[in-house]
Short mmCIF file of C-alpha atoms and ligand atoms in Angstrom, two decimals:
data_model
loop_
_atom_site.label_atom_id
_atom_site.label_comp_id
_atom_site.label_asym_id
_atom_site.label_seq_id
_atom_site.Cartn_x
_atom_site.Cartn_y
_atom_site.Cartn_z
CA MET A 1 191.84 119.37 -69.93
CA TYR A 2 189.04 121.28 -68.24
CA THR A 3 189.24 125.00 -67.59
CA HIS A 4 187.86 127.18 -64.82
CA LEU A 5 186.49 130.43 -66.20
CA ARG A 6 185.98 132.99 -63.41
CA LEU A 7 183.76 135.88 -64.53
CA GLU A 8 183.38 139.21 -62.76
CA GLU A 9 179.74 139.57 -63.75
CA VAL A 10 177.30 137.50 -65.78
CA ASP A 11 173.53 137.12 -65.97
CA SER A 12 173.68 133.46 -65.00
CA THR A 13 176.62 131.04 -65.12
CA ASN A 14 174.21 128.34 -66.36
CA THR A 15 173.06 130.53 -69.24
CA TYR A 16 176.67 131.43 -70.09
CA ALA A 17 177.71 127.75 -70.00
CA LYS A 18 174.80 126.82 -72.28
CA GLN A 19 175.68 129.55 -74.77
CA HIS A 20 179.39 128.66 -74.80
CA PHE A 21 179.35 124.91 -74.20
CA ALA A 22 180.92 124.12 -77.61
CA GLU A 23 184.04 126.20 -76.80
CA LEU A 24 184.43 124.86 -73.28
CA ALA A 25 186.17 121.53 -72.70
CA ASP A 26 184.39 118.66 -71.04
CA GLY A 27 184.44 119.05 -67.24
CA SER A 28 184.99 122.83 -67.40
CA VAL A 29 183.39 125.22 -64.97
CA VAL A 30 182.14 128.78 -65.20
CA SER A 31 181.92 130.67 -61.93
CA ALA A 32 181.03 134.28 -61.22
CA TYR A 33 181.65 136.95 -58.62
CA ARG A 34 178.21 138.42 -59.40
CA GLN A 35 175.13 137.01 -61.12
CA THR A 36 172.59 139.57 -62.26
CA ALA A 37 169.87 137.06 -63.18
CA GLY A 38 170.61 133.87 -61.28
CA ARG A 39 168.07 131.15 -61.98
CA GLY A 40 166.69 128.42 -59.75
CA ARG A 41 164.55 125.36 -60.47
CA VAL A 42 161.03 125.67 -61.90
CA GLY A 43 161.50 129.26 -63.00
CA ARG A 44 162.49 130.59 -59.57
CA LYS A 45 165.14 133.29 -59.12
CA TRP A 46 168.40 132.60 -57.33
CA HIS A 47 169.91 135.36 -55.20
CA SER A 48 173.50 135.43 -54.02
CA GLY A 49 175.74 138.13 -52.54
CA ASP A 50 178.47 139.67 -54.71
CA GLY A 51 181.62 137.66 -53.99
CA LEU A 52 179.97 136.25 -50.88
CA ASP A 53 178.62 132.95 -52.17
CA ILE A 54 179.41 130.13 -54.60
CA THR A 55 177.80 130.46 -58.01
CA ALA A 56 179.30 128.01 -60.49
CA SER A 57 178.20 125.84 -63.42
CA PHE A 58 179.89 122.59 -64.43
CA LEU A 59 179.78 121.13 -67.95
CA PHE A 60 179.41 117.37 -68.36
CA LYS A 61 179.61 116.06 -71.91
CA ASN A 62 180.09 112.40 -71.20
CA LEU A 63 177.59 111.01 -68.74
CA GLU A 64 175.74 107.72 -68.84
CA GLN A 65 172.66 109.40 -67.38
CA PRO A 66 171.83 113.12 -67.02
CA PHE A 67 170.94 112.95 -63.31
CA LEU A 68 174.58 112.01 -62.59
CA ALA A 69 175.52 115.69 -63.20
CA GLY A 70 173.59 116.68 -60.08
CA ALA A 71 174.83 113.59 -58.24
CA ILE A 72 178.51 114.39 -58.94
CA THR A 73 178.12 118.07 -58.08
CA GLY A 74 176.08 117.30 -54.96
CA ILE A 75 178.51 114.64 -53.69
CA ALA A 76 181.42 117.04 -54.27
CA ALA A 77 179.64 119.85 -52.41
CA ILE A 78 178.86 117.61 -49.43
CA GLU A 79 182.44 116.31 -49.29
CA LEU A 80 183.75 119.87 -49.47
CA LEU A 81 181.48 120.82 -46.57
CA LYS A 82 182.56 117.80 -44.51
CA ASP A 83 186.20 118.92 -44.89
CA GLU A 84 185.84 122.68 -44.56
CA CYS A 85 182.95 122.94 -42.14
CA PRO A 86 182.92 119.71 -40.10
CA GLU A 87 180.61 121.14 -37.45
CA ILE A 88 177.54 120.94 -39.74
CA SER A 89 175.73 117.85 -41.05
CA PRO A 90 174.66 118.55 -44.61
CA PHE A 91 172.56 116.11 -46.59
CA PHE A 92 171.16 115.85 -50.05
CA LYS A 93 167.46 116.63 -50.41
CA TRP A 94 166.12 115.07 -53.58
CA PRO A 95 166.14 116.17 -56.34
CA ASN A 96 168.81 118.85 -56.18
CA ASP A 97 169.24 120.59 -52.84
CA ILE A 98 171.67 120.49 -49.97
CA TYR A 99 170.12 121.01 -46.56
CA VAL A 100 171.27 121.41 -42.99
CA ARG A 101 168.40 120.33 -40.72
CA HIS A 102 165.30 121.86 -42.37
CA PHE A 103 167.21 124.80 -43.89
CA LYS A 104 168.44 125.11 -47.46
CA LEU A 105 172.18 125.71 -47.82
CA ALA A 106 172.64 125.09 -51.54
CA GLY A 107 170.64 124.40 -54.66
CA MET A 108 171.51 122.92 -58.02
CA LEU A 109 170.02 123.49 -61.42
CA SER A 110 170.74 120.86 -64.08
CA GLU A 111 169.98 121.69 -67.70
CA ALA A 112 170.60 119.64 -70.83
CA VAL A 113 171.83 121.04 -74.15
CA TRP A 114 170.42 119.04 -77.06
CA GLU A 115 172.03 118.62 -80.48
CA GLN A 116 170.60 116.48 -83.27
CA GLY A 117 168.20 114.71 -80.93
CA LYS A 118 170.89 113.83 -78.39
CA ILE A 119 172.14 115.40 -75.17
CA ALA A 120 175.43 117.10 -76.04
CA CYS A 121 176.09 118.48 -72.58
CA VAL A 122 174.50 118.59 -69.14
CA ILE A 123 175.15 121.78 -67.21
CA CYS A 124 174.85 121.63 -63.46
CA GLY A 125 174.90 124.99 -61.72
CA ILE A 126 175.32 125.19 -57.99
CA GLY A 127 174.54 128.10 -55.74
CA MET A 128 175.79 127.75 -52.18
CA ASN A 129 175.16 130.30 -49.45
CA VAL A 130 178.59 130.87 -47.97
CA ASN A 131 178.99 134.31 -46.38
CA SER A 132 175.50 135.71 -46.98
CA GLY A 133 173.89 137.32 -43.97
CA ASP A 134 170.32 137.18 -42.69
CA GLU A 135 169.04 139.94 -44.96
CA LEU A 136 169.87 138.08 -48.15
CA LEU A 137 168.78 134.73 -46.74
CA SER A 138 165.39 136.03 -45.62
CA GLY A 139 164.71 137.19 -49.19
CA THR A 140 164.88 133.66 -50.57
CA GLY A 141 161.27 132.85 -49.63
CA GLN A 142 162.17 129.63 -47.82
CA PRO A 143 164.07 128.70 -44.65
CA ALA A 144 167.70 129.15 -45.69
CA VAL A 145 171.11 129.23 -44.07
CA SER A 146 174.66 130.11 -45.08
CA LEU A 147 177.93 128.75 -43.72
CA PHE A 148 178.34 132.11 -42.01
CA SER A 149 174.90 132.04 -40.38
CA LEU A 150 175.57 128.50 -39.14
CA THR A 151 179.07 129.05 -37.78
CA GLN A 152 179.58 132.84 -37.41
CA LYS A 153 182.80 132.37 -39.42
CA ASN A 154 183.74 133.95 -42.73
CA PHE A 155 184.92 131.63 -45.49
CA ASN A 156 187.25 132.24 -48.42
CA VAL A 157 184.91 131.77 -51.40
CA ASP A 158 187.68 131.51 -54.03
CA PHE A 159 189.37 128.76 -52.04
CA LEU A 160 186.08 126.86 -51.64
CA ILE A 161 185.32 127.11 -55.37
CA GLU A 162 188.80 125.85 -56.32
CA ARG A 163 188.42 122.89 -53.96
CA LEU A 164 184.91 122.17 -55.24
CA VAL A 165 186.19 122.17 -58.84
CA LYS A 166 188.85 119.61 -57.94
CA ILE A 167 186.42 117.31 -56.11
CA VAL A 168 183.86 117.50 -58.95
CA ASN A 169 186.61 116.61 -61.39
CA ARG A 170 187.65 113.61 -59.26
CA TYR A 171 184.09 112.25 -59.12
CA TYR A 172 183.56 112.90 -62.83
CA ILE A 173 186.60 110.73 -63.59
CA ILE A 174 185.31 108.01 -61.22
CA CYS A 175 181.92 108.24 -62.91
CA GLN A 176 183.38 107.40 -66.33
CA GLN A 177 184.40 103.96 -65.10
CA TYR A 178 182.26 103.31 -62.06
CA PRO A 179 178.94 105.16 -62.33
CA GLN A 180 177.46 102.65 -59.86
CA ASP A 181 179.90 103.92 -57.18
CA VAL A 182 178.77 107.51 -57.76
CA PHE A 183 175.15 106.37 -57.60
CA ALA A 184 175.80 104.51 -54.31
CA LYS A 185 177.43 107.55 -52.72
CA TRP A 186 174.64 109.84 -53.91
CA ARG A 187 172.07 107.41 -52.48
CA GLU A 188 173.96 107.38 -49.16
CA TYR A 189 173.81 111.21 -48.97
CA ASN A 190 170.03 111.20 -49.70
CA ARG A 191 169.32 111.04 -46.00
CA LEU A 192 165.57 111.39 -46.42
CA ILE A 193 165.29 107.83 -47.76
CA GLY A 194 163.07 105.85 -45.39
CA HIS A 195 161.56 109.00 -43.86
CA GLU A 196 158.14 110.54 -43.98
CA ILE A 197 157.99 113.58 -46.23
CA GLU A 198 155.61 115.70 -48.27
CA VAL A 199 155.91 115.88 -52.02
CA VAL A 200 154.57 118.57 -54.27
CA ASP A 201 154.16 117.13 -57.75
CA PRO A 202 154.73 119.21 -60.93
CA MET A 203 150.96 120.05 -60.97
CA GLY A 204 151.25 121.55 -57.47
CA LYS A 205 149.46 118.65 -55.69
CA CYS A 206 150.82 117.96 -52.20
CA MET A 207 151.02 114.37 -50.89
CA ARG A 208 152.25 112.90 -47.63
CA GLY A 209 154.08 109.57 -47.63
CA VAL A 210 157.41 107.79 -47.31
CA PHE A 211 160.50 108.34 -49.46
CA ARG A 212 161.20 104.65 -50.12
CA ASP A 213 164.28 104.84 -52.32
CA VAL A 214 165.89 106.28 -55.44
CA SER A 215 165.68 104.36 -58.72
CA PRO A 216 168.80 103.67 -60.84
CA ASP A 217 167.92 106.64 -63.08
CA GLY A 218 167.70 109.06 -60.16
CA ALA A 219 163.92 109.16 -59.72
CA MET A 220 162.30 109.11 -56.29
CA ILE A 221 160.25 106.07 -55.24
CA PHE A 222 157.51 107.48 -53.05
CA GLU A 223 154.88 105.52 -51.18
CA THR A 224 151.55 107.04 -50.35
CA ASP A 225 148.30 105.28 -49.33
CA GLY A 226 149.95 101.90 -49.87
CA GLU A 227 150.81 102.75 -53.45
CA GLN A 228 154.28 103.38 -54.93
CA LYS A 229 154.78 106.31 -57.29
CA LEU A 230 157.86 107.27 -59.27
CA PHE A 231 158.82 110.95 -59.43
CA SER A 232 161.47 112.22 -61.80
CA CYS A 233 160.78 115.84 -60.78
CA GLY A 234 158.89 117.61 -58.03
CA ASP A 235 159.61 119.24 -54.70
CA VAL A 236 160.17 117.50 -51.39
CA LYS A 237 158.97 119.45 -48.34
CA ILE A 238 160.43 119.01 -44.90
CA ASN A 239 160.10 120.89 -41.66
CA ALA A 240 161.50 120.64 -38.14
CA GLN A 241 158.62 118.41 -36.99
CA SER A 242 158.67 116.01 -39.92
CA LEU A 243 162.28 114.95 -39.54
CA ASP A 244 162.64 112.34 -36.84
CA PHE A 245 166.40 112.00 -37.40
CA PHE A 246 166.97 115.53 -36.04
CA LYS A 247 165.51 114.58 -32.67
C1 BTN B 1 167.48 125.91 -56.94
O1 BTN B 1 167.67 125.65 -55.75
O2 BTN B 1 166.37 126.22 -57.37
C2 BTN B 1 168.65 125.86 -57.88
C3 BTN B 1 169.56 127.03 -57.70
C4 BTN B 1 170.74 127.01 -58.65
C5 BTN B 1 171.52 128.29 -58.58
C6 BTN B 1 172.81 128.22 -59.36
S1 BTN B 1 173.87 129.59 -59.06
C7 BTN B 1 174.90 129.10 -60.35
C8 BTN B 1 174.00 128.66 -61.48
N1 BTN B 1 173.56 129.79 -62.27
C9 BTN B 1 172.25 129.99 -62.18
O3 BTN B 1 171.63 130.89 -62.75
N2 BTN B 1 171.70 129.07 -61.39
C10 BTN B 1 172.68 128.15 -60.86
#
C-alpha cells in the first residue's frame, strides 16, 4: 500500500524521494508545505509559495517505460483540473508541462534511480501554481499562471493534493494492465500535436516546424524542412501568435 508523506519543509521532494526510495512503497508520494531548493528541468530552479502551491513527488517502481511516470502524473493533474477548475482548458505541453493558453501552470521533473544497471524507481515531481500571486509568478522567468491568477479564487491545496494522489494511483493501477490506454490518453492531452511550434534542442538550437506526433516511447516526432526528427528531450516554445487553436 502506498503512503503519502507530507513534510513541513524539505530541500526538494524529488531529492527526498530519491534518497528514501527504498523505504517508500511503490506508488508513494512525498509532498511538502515548503521547498527550500525546488528543482526544475535542465538545472532550472522551481519556486513555489509556502503552503500556496502543489509540490509533490510520486514514486513509480513498476513501469514498462520511464516516460509513463510523467504521463500518469500529467493525466492525473489535467483530470484534477477539469474537475476542480472547469473554467480553464489545460493541456499537456511536451515533454513535461501543463499549460493554459501560452502560460505555464505546472511543470514535472522525472528522474530515474538506477540500481545494478536497471531502473529501480522513476520519481516524477510536480509543481503546480495554485494560489501564488503575480509577484511569485513573475519571478519564474517565463509566462506563468496560477489557478488563483486565472480565476481570482483561492483553492484548498491539501484537498487538491489528496485528490491528485488518488487519481495518480488510479492511473498507475490502469497502467499495470493497460499501458496503451494511458499512452492514448496522454497523446490526447498533448494538444500541440499537428500544430506549428518551435523546438529548442538540448544544444540550444531553435527550429520551427510541426509537432507531428508522439512515438510509443514518449518521444516527439517533429517535422522541419520536410524532414522528420525524433526528440526524446528538448523544449517546446509556444506563444500567443503561434497557437491557432486559441483563436
Ligand atoms: C519544470 O517545469 O522545470 C519542472 C518543475 C518540477 C517542480 C517539482 S516541485 C516538486 C518536485 N520537487 C522538485 O524539486 N521539483 C519537482
